[in-house]
Amino acid sequence: MPDVTRIRMLAFILTGMLILLPGHAARVTLFGSAPQFAGDSLVFYIQPNPIIKTRDTLGVCYFDGSGGFEMVFELKDTWPVYAEDGGTIMYLFAEPGKEYQVVFPPRNPLSISQILDPYFQHRFIHLGIKNTYTNELNALVQKFDLAFDPYFNMYARQVYANIRLEDVNEFMDRMDRLFDSIDHPYFKAYMRFRLELIRYLQFSGESKTNTFKRFPSASMTLNNPAATELFGQVFDRFVYHLEETGLCRIDMGGLPADSVVIKLRSCVLEKGWFSDTAFIELALFKGLFDEFAYSQFDRHRLSGLMQAMIHNAHDPEIQSMARECLDEVTRLEAGKPAPGFCLENMEGKPRELTDYKGKYVYLAFVSTQSYACLMHFPLLAEIKNTYQDQLEVVAIAVEESARALAEALDGRAYPWEFLYFDERFLILEHYKVRAYPTYFLIDPEGRLLWSPADSPAEGFEEQFQDLMQPGN
């Protein structure tokens, strides 16, 4: 046996012993060869917040010159771990103490049209594993999904078309028989929640109360994507439905926010649908978060209720997730610090948001692929030339490459800086950019003032002129 194999087997035995100790994390190893990624790297992460899908980085997988790789990280529990490559999100289910010889798919770089498309959907691929075996978790999930997904998709379609299908109960019995000998708790929970998705569709016309009652809350875990997917669908706009049906009234007026959330939590608990207070808090947090996308409730009041829920939550993990949710919906509000960045200008010089401190910054996310952006450029030039002592215009350009940006500008000199985004998609996420152009006005101290701001064609100059008047 080669020495490297002996070492890997010994490491596996030792880490396997670690997971027998409660509360201890154990090593997970990913290894193999992927020539298509030679010299590159991938960030692997988990998504512990089921409401906003935040990413907690596990580590970076580096590929050597021939594509060889070995990455080690630690987990306390089984999690789906993800890595993104252009238009593909790859994943596998990682169990503490296990080693995985991973097979990566071909590269899938994003085109500029996909980058600019606000409705672009990534393709999800379950990574291949060379050293898998029949009852290994990833093999079980893939086998189940191959049987489940076609049936589920057809069942969803029959809502709109008269398609004869195998009876739901017969299908579920068949799945139970197929995996009857499997004794893997994580997989069994995965299968149960996936099958409950069909039940959710089957009874979609019934009252929300029955839907809530049927949800298997006692088995709900945040590390199982089948559970969080069903949770997301069943409890969509949970708070709104409580109010609309009169099951629990939401006082949006006189009562202090703390009193409102305590009464709301008690009301749901008294219904007897769920016995776990942490689960009720999670459902209520999601319900409040969902309402920020609608106009049913006052936004300021919703923020106050979220703050009160955080203050009164019993579970620290729920509190942490709620803070992330509140930050997600409020971080671009006026008065908040503008998200920072460090990008290169056309001369290759790195520029940060703090470099412009002391002046107002009219921040524009643009693309030369957008006709509207090109039409705004002359207006931006006028604004910059008129207010150059008070205002900096900064354009973050989303292009195929820095060279493509230079060619598109074709030597035309504009009186402001273009910064190339360099495929740093986080800055687009931080500013929630969904269309081009998108504008923000940042004050001299680096705080968001107008978020978003009107475009040059929508009266920005007149508004800024009023801002510059004494007393404003």
PDB file of N, CA and C in Angstrom, residues 8 12 27-33 69-71 73 75 78-79 81 92-104 126-133 136-139 184:
ATOM      1  N   ARG A   8      -3.441   8.595   4.864  1.00  0.00           N
ATOM      2  CA  ARG A   8      -4.824   9.055   4.764  1.00  0.00           C
ATOM      3  C   ARG A   8      -5.754   8.128   5.549  1.00  0.00           C
ATOM      4  N   PHE A  12      -8.035   9.152   8.743  1.00  0.00           N
ATOM      5  CA  PHE A  12      -9.478   8.895   8.745  1.00  0.00           C
ATOM      6  C   PHE A  12      -9.902   8.170  10.030  1.00  0.00           C
ATOM      7  N   ARG A  27     -12.743  16.450  11.379  1.00  0.00           N
ATOM      8  CA  ARG A  27     -12.211  16.854  10.073  1.00  0.00           C
ATOM      9  C   ARG A  27     -13.007  16.251   8.922  1.00  0.00           C
ATOM     10  N   VAL A  28     -13.119  17.034   7.868  1.00  0.00           N
ATOM     11  CA  VAL A  28     -13.647  16.561   6.593  1.00  0.00           C
ATOM     12  C   VAL A  28     -12.570  16.850   5.555  1.00  0.00           C
ATOM     13  N   THR A  29     -12.264  15.869   4.728  1.00  0.00           N
ATOM     14  CA  THR A  29     -11.220  16.030   3.717  1.00  0.00           C
ATOM     15  C   THR A  29     -11.806  15.862   2.328  1.00  0.00           C
ATOM     16  N   LEU A  30     -11.511  16.818   1.456  1.00  0.00           N
ATOM     17  CA  LEU A  30     -11.836  16.725   0.035  1.00  0.00           C
ATOM     18  C   LEU A  30     -10.512  16.602  -0.713  1.00  0.00           C
ATOM     19  N   PHE A  31     -10.403  15.635  -1.606  1.00  0.00           N
ATOM     20  CA  PHE A  31      -9.149  15.466  -2.344  1.00  0.00           C
ATOM     21  C   PHE A  31      -9.457  14.935  -3.738  1.00  0.00           C
ATOM     22  N   GLY A  32      -8.444  14.979  -4.597  1.00  0.00           N
ATOM     23  CA  GLY A  32      -8.610  14.467  -5.952  1.00  0.00           C
ATOM     24  C   GLY A  32      -7.814  15.262  -6.952  1.00  0.00           C
ATOM     25  N   SER A  33      -8.253  15.202  -8.198  1.00  0.00           N
ATOM     26  CA  SER A  33      -7.589  15.912  -9.281  1.00  0.00           C
ATOM     27  C   SER A  33      -8.640  16.486 -10.228  1.00  0.00           C
ATOM     28  N   PHE A  69      -5.622  18.553  -5.648  1.00  0.00           N
ATOM     29  CA  PHE A  69      -6.099  19.352  -4.515  1.00  0.00           C
ATOM     30  C   PHE A  69      -6.340  18.460  -3.300  1.00  0.00           C
ATOM     31  N   GLU A  70      -6.203  19.060  -2.132  1.00  0.00           N
ATOM     32  CA  GLU A  70      -6.604  18.439  -0.876  1.00  0.00           C
ATOM     33  C   GLU A  70      -6.988  19.569   0.070  1.00  0.00           C
ATOM     34  N   MET A  71      -8.202  19.522   0.558  1.00  0.00           N
ATOM     35  CA  MET A  71      -8.726  20.568   1.434  1.00  0.00           C
ATOM     36  C   MET A  71      -9.286  19.920   2.692  1.00  0.00           C
ATOM     37  N   PHE A  73     -11.415  20.791   6.370  1.00  0.00           N
ATOM     38  CA  PHE A  73     -12.160  21.719   7.221  1.00  0.00           C
ATOM     39  C   PHE A  73     -12.848  20.894   8.305  1.00  0.00           C
ATOM     40  N   LEU A  75     -16.322  20.129  10.807  1.00  0.00           N
ATOM     41  CA  LEU A  75     -17.765  20.229  10.997  1.00  0.00           C
ATOM     42  C   LEU A  75     -18.171  19.475  12.252  1.00  0.00           C
ATOM     43  N   THR A  78     -23.495  17.057  10.064  1.00  0.00           N
ATOM     44  CA  THR A  78     -23.579  16.892   8.616  1.00  0.00           C
ATOM     45  C   THR A  78     -24.197  18.144   7.986  1.00  0.00           C
ATOM     46  N   TRP A  79     -23.559  18.629   6.923  1.00  0.00           N
ATOM     47  CA  TRP A  79     -24.058  19.815   6.204  1.00  0.00           C
ATOM     48  C   TRP A  79     -23.887  19.623   4.708  1.00  0.00           C
ATOM     49  N   VAL A  81     -22.342  21.232   1.691  1.00  0.00           N
ATOM     50  CA  VAL A  81     -21.319  22.254   1.489  1.00  0.00           C
ATOM     51  C   VAL A  81     -21.307  22.624   0.008  1.00  0.00           C
ATOM     52  N   LEU A  92     -22.039  18.979  -2.119  1.00  0.00           N
ATOM     53  CA  LEU A  92     -22.054  17.597  -1.644  1.00  0.00           C
ATOM     54  C   LEU A  92     -22.451  17.622  -0.173  1.00  0.00           C
ATOM     55  N   PHE A  93     -22.862  16.485   0.341  1.00  0.00           N
ATOM     56  CA  PHE A  93     -23.225  16.368   1.753  1.00  0.00           C
ATOM     57  C   PHE A  93     -22.007  15.844   2.508  1.00  0.00           C
ATOM     58  N   ALA A  94     -21.489  16.674   3.415  1.00  0.00           N
ATOM     59  CA  ALA A  94     -20.260  16.332   4.130  1.00  0.00           C
ATOM     60  C   ALA A  94     -20.586  15.880   5.541  1.00  0.00           C
ATOM     61  N   GLU A  95     -20.135  14.681   5.890  1.00  0.00           N
ATOM     62  CA  GLU A  95     -20.319  14.146   7.236  1.00  0.00           C
ATOM     63  C   GLU A  95     -19.006  14.269   8.004  1.00  0.00           C
ATOM     64  N   PRO A  96     -19.042  14.707   9.263  1.00  0.00           N
ATOM     65  CA  PRO A  96     -17.814  14.831  10.053  1.00  0.00           C
ATOM     66  C   PRO A  96     -17.023  13.530  10.073  1.00  0.00           C
ATOM     67  N   GLY A  97     -15.704  13.665   9.906  1.00  0.00           N
ATOM     68  CA  GLY A  97     -14.837  12.496   9.962  1.00  0.00           C
ATOM     69  C   GLY A  97     -14.696  11.743   8.649  1.00  0.00           C
ATOM     70  N   LYS A  98     -15.333  12.222   7.576  1.00  0.00           N
ATOM     71  CA  LYS A  98     -15.299  11.497   6.296  1.00  0.00           C
ATOM     72  C   LYS A  98     -14.313  12.143   5.321  1.00  0.00           C
ATOM     73  N   GLU A  99     -13.875  11.324   4.351  1.00  0.00           N
ATOM     74  CA  GLU A  99     -13.029  11.794   3.249  1.00  0.00           C
ATOM     75  C   GLU A  99     -13.763  11.576   1.941  1.00  0.00           C
ATOM     76  N   TYR A 100     -13.616  12.523   1.036  1.00  0.00           N
ATOM     77  CA  TYR A 100     -14.330  12.459  -0.239  1.00  0.00           C
ATOM     78  C   TYR A 100     -13.365  12.727  -1.394  1.00  0.00           C
ATOM     79  N   GLN A 101     -13.279  11.765  -2.291  1.00  0.00           N
ATOM     80  CA  GLN A 101     -12.509  11.962  -3.514  1.00  0.00           C
ATOM     81  C   GLN A 101     -13.467  12.576  -4.543  1.00  0.00           C
ATOM     82  N   VAL A 102     -13.363  13.866  -4.703  1.00  0.00           N
ATOM     83  CA  VAL A 102     -14.388  14.634  -5.409  1.00  0.00           C
ATOM     84  C   VAL A 102     -14.095  14.702  -6.906  1.00  0.00           C
ATOM     85  N   VAL A 103     -15.160  14.608  -7.696  1.00  0.00           N
ATOM     86  CA  VAL A 103     -15.083  14.762  -9.147  1.00  0.00           C
ATOM     87  C   VAL A 103     -15.819  16.050  -9.512  1.00  0.00           C
ATOM     88  N   PHE A 104     -15.081  17.017 -10.047  1.00  0.00           N
ATOM     89  CA  PHE A 104     -15.679  18.299 -10.419  1.00  0.00           C
ATOM     90  C   PHE A 104     -16.160  18.295 -11.867  1.00  0.00           C
ATOM     91  N   HIS A 126     -24.803  18.195  -8.100  1.00  0.00           N
ATOM     92  CA  HIS A 126     -24.323  17.361  -6.992  1.00  0.00           C
ATOM     93  C   HIS A 126     -22.987  16.775  -7.415  1.00  0.00           C
ATOM     94  N   LEU A 127     -21.922  17.106  -6.687  1.00  0.00           N
ATOM     95  CA  LEU A 127     -20.584  16.668  -7.061  1.00  0.00           C
ATOM     96  C   LEU A 127     -20.465  15.146  -7.038  1.00  0.00           C
ATOM     97  N   GLY A 128     -19.684  14.646  -7.973  1.00  0.00           N
ATOM     98  CA  GLY A 128     -19.403  13.219  -7.986  1.00  0.00           C
ATOM     99  C   GLY A 128     -18.392  12.852  -6.914  1.00  0.00           C
ATOM    100  N   ILE A 129     -18.478  11.629  -6.405  1.00  0.00           N
ATOM    101  CA  ILE A 129     -17.552  11.150  -5.379  1.00  0.00           C
ATOM    102  C   ILE A 129     -17.050   9.770  -5.799  1.00  0.00           C
ATOM    103  N   LYS A 130     -15.742   9.670  -6.037  1.00  0.00           N
ATOM    104  CA  LYS A 130     -15.179   8.418  -6.524  1.00  0.00           C
ATOM    105  C   LYS A 130     -15.175   7.321  -5.474  1.00  0.00           C
ATOM    106  N   ASN A 131     -14.954   7.698  -4.216  1.00  0.00           N
ATOM    107  CA  ASN A 131     -14.837   6.678  -3.169  1.00  0.00           C
ATOM    108  C   ASN A 131     -16.150   6.476  -2.409  1.00  0.00           C
ATOM    109  N   THR A 132     -17.266   6.685  -3.084  1.00  0.00           N
ATOM    110  CA  THR A 132     -18.565   6.466  -2.451  1.00  0.00           C
ATOM    111  C   THR A 132     -18.877   4.971  -2.394  1.00  0.00           C
ATOM    112  N   TYR A 133     -19.968   4.638  -1.714  1.00  0.00           N
ATOM    113  CA  TYR A 133     -20.425   3.254  -1.636  1.00  0.00           C
ATOM    114  C   TYR A 133     -21.948   3.274  -1.538  1.00  0.00           C
ATOM    115  N   GLU A 136     -23.683   5.212   1.291  1.00  0.00           N
ATOM    116  CA  GLU A 136     -23.075   6.495   1.663  1.00  0.00           C
ATOM    117  C   GLU A 136     -24.107   7.597   1.419  1.00  0.00           C
ATOM    118  N   LEU A 137     -24.099   8.631   2.240  1.00  0.00           N
ATOM    119  CA  LEU A 137     -25.156   9.636   2.220  1.00  0.00           C
ATOM    120  C   LEU A 137     -25.364  10.253   0.843  1.00  0.00           C
ATOM    121  N   ASN A 138     -24.293  10.666   0.166  1.00  0.00           N
ATOM    122  CA  ASN A 138     -24.452  11.297  -1.142  1.00  0.00           C
ATOM    123  C   ASN A 138     -25.047  10.345  -2.164  1.00  0.00           C
ATOM    124  N   ALA A 139     -24.645   9.069  -2.091  1.00  0.00           N
ATOM    125  CA  ALA A 139     -25.208   8.074  -3.006  1.00  0.00           C
ATOM    126  C   ALA A 139     -26.696   7.885  -2.738  1.00  0.00           C
ATOM    127  N   HIS A 184     -30.117   5.563   8.116  1.00  0.00           N
ATOM    128  CA  HIS A 184     -29.277   6.758   8.170  1.00  0.00           C
ATOM    129  C   HIS A 184     -30.178   7.924   8.566  1.00  0.00           C
TER     130      HIS A 184
END
